[in-house]
């Protein structure tokens, strides 16, 4: 999916376009560990763009608030203020399926015209922006599309068909340049990905996570965090783990095991082979 997104974006950046936004992309399908947000952040980082996220599922984020303005122009936090401050921005519009009709009308209008006309009559171009729409609808069906052997055009049309069936307005879907579906993960894939992340964290400190060096309780904690349960608590545990790994490395340890130590992730040194058949505590 990332390769397809990169290819589509490359084509759009190299084409001579009108005043429309650089791209309006749709990211759909099952999500693990906020992948859609991570994709947006990585995209902005690679391009050197700024980025901002608007949660359209927030009932307080009305059209008046998203496009709010004062007598002298756009107010901080508004979409047009972001684009005035950083014309080259990745704009994430999260939960597009929950946006109120007036929000969708204003978005479609600014994509069609290439400008947001502020209430102070200031015209803010959208040409340099990339809009990423995200959705949580029909995750299983959209995930299957991501796994099917389809061409980019077939996947785009199949995705938009499902979105239309879910009630997403047709005039918004017509403005989507390309739709991309996350494939989702099996629990086996998720476990493997979580172990890999912890291995990378350990390796960053010059240490090696032994083959049997991950306690089941630690892996379970990592997996539930990836699924959105106690994610913040696990993030704090990983920060504390970094401190423990630093201290462990200072002792000359090379191989470690990660275990649960009360509510934290503990680090245990394990034996390593230093000569033929001779073991020494690390």
Coordinates of C-alpha atoms in Angstrom, one line a residue:
X1 CA 0.0 0.0 0.0
X2 CA 2.8 2.4 0.8
X3 CA 4.5 1.7 -2.5
X4 CA 1.2 2.4 -4.3
X5 CA 0.7 5.7 -2.4
X6 CA 4.3 6.8 -3.1
X7 CA 3.9 6.1 -6.8
X8 CA 0.6 8.0 -7.0
X9 CA 2.0 10.9 -5.2
X10 CA 5.1 11.0 -7.4
X11 CA 2.9 11.2 -10.5
X12 CA 0.8 14.0 -9.0
X13 CA 3.8 16.0 -7.9
X14 CA 5.4 15.8 -11.4
X15 CA 2.3 16.6 -13.3
X16 CA 1.4 20.2 -14.3
X17 CA -1.9 20.7 -12.4
X18 CA -4.5 23.4 -12.1
X19 CA -5.1 25.2 -8.9
X20 CA -6.5 22.1 -7.2
X21 CA -4.8 20.6 -4.2
X22 CA -1.7 18.4 -5.0
X23 CA -3.8 15.4 -4.0
X24 CA -6.9 14.2 -2.1
X25 CA -6.2 10.6 -0.9
X26 CA -8.4 8.3 1.0
X27 CA -6.9 5.8 3.6
X28 CA -9.3 3.1 4.6
X29 CA -9.4 -0.4 6.0
X30 CA -8.4 -2.0 9.4
X31 CA -5.9 0.0 11.4
X32 CA -3.2 -1.2 13.9
X33 CA -1.4 1.2 16.2
X34 CA -2.6 4.4 14.5
X35 CA -1.0 3.4 11.1
X36 CA -3.0 6.1 9.2
X37 CA -1.6 8.8 11.4
X38 CA 1.9 7.3 11.1
X39 CA 1.6 7.3 7.3
X40 CA 0.6 11.0 7.3
X41 CA 3.5 11.9 9.6
X42 CA 6.0 9.9 7.5
X43 CA 4.7 11.5 4.3
X44 CA 5.1 15.0 5.7
X45 CA 8.6 14.2 7.0
X46 CA 9.8 12.8 3.7
X47 CA 8.4 15.8 1.7
X48 CA 9.5 18.4 4.3
X49 CA 5.9 19.5 4.7
X50 CA 4.1 20.6 7.8
X51 CA 1.1 18.6 8.9
X52 CA -2.0 18.9 10.9
X53 CA -4.9 16.6 11.9
X54 CA -8.6 17.4 12.3
X55 CA -10.9 14.9 13.9
X56 CA -14.1 15.2 12.1
X57 CA -15.7 12.7 14.4
X58 CA -15.6 15.4 17.1
X59 CA -19.1 16.8 17.4
X60 CA -17.7 20.2 18.3
X61 CA -15.8 20.4 15.1
X62 CA -18.5 22.1 13.0
X63 CA -17.9 24.0 9.7
X64 CA -17.9 27.2 11.7
X65 CA -15.1 26.0 13.9
X66 CA -13.0 24.3 11.2
X67 CA -13.1 27.4 9.0
X68 CA -13.4 30.0 11.8
X69 CA -12.2 33.5 11.2
X70 CA -12.1 36.9 12.7
X71 CA -12.4 40.4 11.3
X72 CA -8.7 40.4 10.4
X73 CA -8.6 36.9 8.9
X74 CA -8.3 33.2 9.8
X75 CA -8.0 32.3 13.5
X76 CA -5.4 29.8 14.9
X77 CA -6.6 26.2 14.7
X78 CA -8.6 26.7 11.5
X79 CA -7.9 25.0 8.3
X80 CA -7.2 28.2 6.4
X81 CA -4.9 29.4 9.2
X82 CA -2.8 26.2 8.8
X83 CA -2.6 26.7 5.0
X84 CA -1.7 30.4 5.3
X85 CA 1.1 29.5 7.8
X86 CA 2.3 26.4 5.8
X87 CA 0.9 26.2 2.3
X88 CA 2.7 22.9 1.8
X89 CA 1.0 20.8 4.4
X90 CA -0.3 17.3 4.8
X91 CA -3.9 17.8 6.1
X92 CA -5.3 14.7 7.8
X93 CA -9.1 14.7 7.9
X94 CA -9.9 11.9 10.3
X95 CA -13.2 10.1 10.4
X96 CA -14.5 11.7 7.2
X97 CA -17.7 9.6 7.5
X98 CA -18.7 11.5 10.6
X99 CA -18.2 15.0 9.1
X100 CA -21.3 17.2 9.2
X101 CA -22.7 18.0 5.8
X102 CA -21.6 21.7 5.9
X103 CA -18.0 20.6 6.5
X104 CA -18.1 18.3 3.5
X105 CA -19.7 21.1 1.3
X106 CA -16.9 23.6 2.3
X107 CA -14.2 21.0 1.7
X108 CA -15.5 20.0 -1.7
X109 CA -15.8 23.7 -2.6
X110 CA -12.2 24.5 -1.7
X111 CA -10.9 21.4 -3.6
X112 CA -12.9 22.4 -6.7
X113 CA -11.9 26.1 -6.7
X114 CA -8.4 25.6 -5.3
X115 CA -9.0 28.3 -2.7
X116 CA -10.7 28.8 0.7
X117 CA -12.5 32.1 0.7
X118 CA -12.3 33.4 4.3
X119 CA -15.1 35.4 5.8
X120 CA -12.7 38.4 5.8
X121 CA -12.6 37.8 1.9
X122 CA -9.0 36.6 2.1
X123 CA -8.3 33.9 -0.5
X124 CA -6.1 31.0 0.8
X125 CA -4.8 28.6 -1.9
X126 CA -5.0 24.9 -1.4
X127 CA -2.8 24.1 -4.3
X128 CA 0.3 23.1 -2.2
X129 CA -1.6 20.8 0.2
X130 CA -2.1 17.1 0.3
X131 CA -5.4 16.0 1.9
X132 CA -5.5 12.6 3.5
X133 CA -9.1 11.4 4.4
X134 CA -9.3 8.6 6.8
X135 CA -12.3 6.4 7.7
X136 CA -13.2 3.6 10.1
X137 CA -16.2 2.2 8.2
X138 CA -16.4 -1.3 6.7
X139 CA -12.9 -2.2 7.9
X140 CA -13.2 -5.9 7.2
X141 CA -14.5 -5.5 3.6
X142 CA -12.0 -2.8 2.9
X143 CA -9.2 -4.8 4.4
X144 CA -10.1 -7.7 2.0
X145 CA -9.8 -5.3 -0.9
X146 CA -6.3 -4.4 0.3
X147 CA -5.4 -8.1 0.3
X148 CA -7.0 -9.0 -3.0
X149 CA -4.8 -9.1 -6.2
X150 CA -6.3 -6.0 -7.8
X151 CA -4.9 -3.2 -10.0
X152 CA -4.7 0.3 -8.5
X153 CA -7.8 1.3 -10.6
X154 CA -9.8 -1.7 -9.5
X155 CA -8.9 -1.2 -5.9
X156 CA -9.8 2.5 -6.1
X157 CA -13.2 1.8 -7.6
X158 CA -14.0 -1.1 -5.2
X159 CA -13.1 1.1 -2.2
X160 CA -15.2 4.0 -3.4
X161 CA -18.2 1.6 -4.0
X162 CA -18.1 0.4 -0.4
X163 CA -17.7 4.0 0.9
X164 CA -20.8 5.0 -1.2
X165 CA -22.7 2.0 0.2
X166 CA -21.8 3.2 3.7
X167 CA -23.4 6.6 3.0
X168 CA -20.4 8.8 2.1
X169 CA -21.6 11.5 -0.2
X170 CA -20.9 10.9 -3.9
X171 CA -19.8 14.5 -4.5
X172 CA -17.0 14.0 -1.9
X173 CA -16.0 10.6 -3.3
X174 CA -15.7 12.1 -6.8
X175 CA -13.0 14.4 -5.6
X176 CA -10.8 11.6 -4.2
X177 CA -7.8 11.2 -6.5
X178 CA -6.8 7.7 -5.2
X179 CA -8.1 5.4 -2.5
X180 CA -5.8 3.0 -0.5
X181 CA -6.7 0.1 1.7
X182 CA -4.7 -1.1 4.7
X183 CA -4.6 -4.9 4.7
X184 CA -4.9 -5.4 8.5
X185 CA -2.9 -8.0 10.4
X186 CA -3.6 -11.5 11.7
X187 CA -2.8 -11.9 15.4
X188 CA 0.3 -13.9 14.4
X189 CA 1.5 -10.9 12.2
X190 CA 0.7 -8.5 15.1
X191 CA 2.8 -10.6 17.5
X192 CA 5.7 -10.7 15.1
X193 CA 5.5 -6.9 14.5
X194 CA 5.4 -6.2 18.2
X195 CA 8.4 -8.5 18.9
X196 CA 10.3 -6.8 16.1
X197 CA 9.7 -3.3 17.6
X198 CA 11.0 -4.5 21.0
X199 CA 14.0 -6.1 19.3
X200 CA 14.8 -2.8 17.6
X201 CA 14.5 -0.9 20.8
X202 CA 16.9 -3.3 22.5
X203 CA 19.3 -3.2 19.6
X204 CA 19.4 0.6 19.7
X205 CA 21.3 0.2 22.9
X206 CA 23.8 -2.2 21.5
X207 CA 22.0 -5.2 23.1
X208 CA 20.5 -8.4 21.7
X209 CA 17.1 -9.8 22.6
X210 CA 17.7 -13.5 23.0
X211 CA 15.5 -16.0 21.0
X212 CA 13.5 -16.8 24.2
X213 CA 14.1 -13.4 25.7
X214 CA 10.6 -12.0 25.5
X215 CA 8.2 -13.0 28.3
X216 CA 4.7 -13.8 27.2
X217 CA 3.3 -11.1 29.5
X218 CA 5.5 -8.4 27.8
X219 CA 4.4 -9.5 24.3
X220 CA 0.7 -9.5 25.4
X221 CA 1.1 -6.0 26.8
X222 CA 2.7 -4.9 23.6
X223 CA -0.1 -6.4 21.5
X224 CA -3.0 -5.0 23.5
X225 CA -1.3 -1.6 23.3
X226 CA -1.1 -1.9 19.5
X227 CA -4.8 -2.6 19.4
X228 CA -5.4 0.6 21.3
X229 CA -5.8 -0.7 24.8
X230 CA -3.7 1.1 27.4
X231 CA -1.5 2.5 24.6
X232 CA -0.3 5.5 26.6
X233 CA 0.7 3.3 29.6
X234 CA 2.7 1.1 27.3
X235 CA 4.4 4.1 25.8
X236 CA 5.5 5.2 29.3
X237 CA 6.8 1.6 29.9
X238 CA 8.9 1.8 26.8
X239 CA 10.4 5.1 27.9
X240 CA 11.3 3.5 31.3
X241 CA 12.6 0.5 29.4
X242 CA 15.1 2.7 27.6
X243 CA 16.6 3.8 30.9
X244 CA 16.9 0.3 32.1
X245 CA 18.6 -0.8 28.9
X246 CA 21.1 2.0 29.2
X247 CA 22.0 0.9 32.7
X248 CA 22.2 -2.7 31.6
X249 CA 24.6 -2.0 28.8
X250 CA 27.0 -0.2 31.1
X251 CA 27.5 -3.5 32.9
X252 CA 28.9 -5.1 29.8
X253 CA 25.8 -7.3 29.1
X254 CA 25.2 -8.3 25.5
X255 CA 22.1 -10.5 25.6
X256 CA 19.0 -9.8 27.6
X257 CA 15.5 -11.0 28.4
X258 CA 12.5 -8.7 28.8
X259 CA 10.1 -9.6 31.6
X260 CA 7.3 -7.9 33.5
X261 CA 8.6 -6.3 36.8
X262 CA 5.5 -5.2 38.6
X263 CA 4.0 -2.7 36.2
X264 CA 7.2 -2.0 34.3
X265 CA 9.2 -3.9 31.7
X266 CA 12.2 -5.4 33.4
X267 CA 15.6 -6.3 31.8
X268 CA 17.3 -9.5 32.9
X269 CA 20.9 -10.4 31.7
X270 CA 21.2 -13.9 30.4
X271 CA 24.2 -16.2 29.9
X272 CA 26.2 -16.0 26.6
X273 CA 28.7 -18.4 25.1
X274 CA 32.2 -16.9 25.4
X275 CA 34.2 -20.0 24.5
X276 CA 33.7 -23.5 23.3
X277 CA 30.9 -24.8 25.6
X278 CA 31.8 -22.4 28.4
X279 CA 29.0 -20.1 29.7
X280 CA 29.5 -17.0 31.8
X281 CA 26.8 -14.9 33.4
X282 CA 26.3 -11.8 31.2

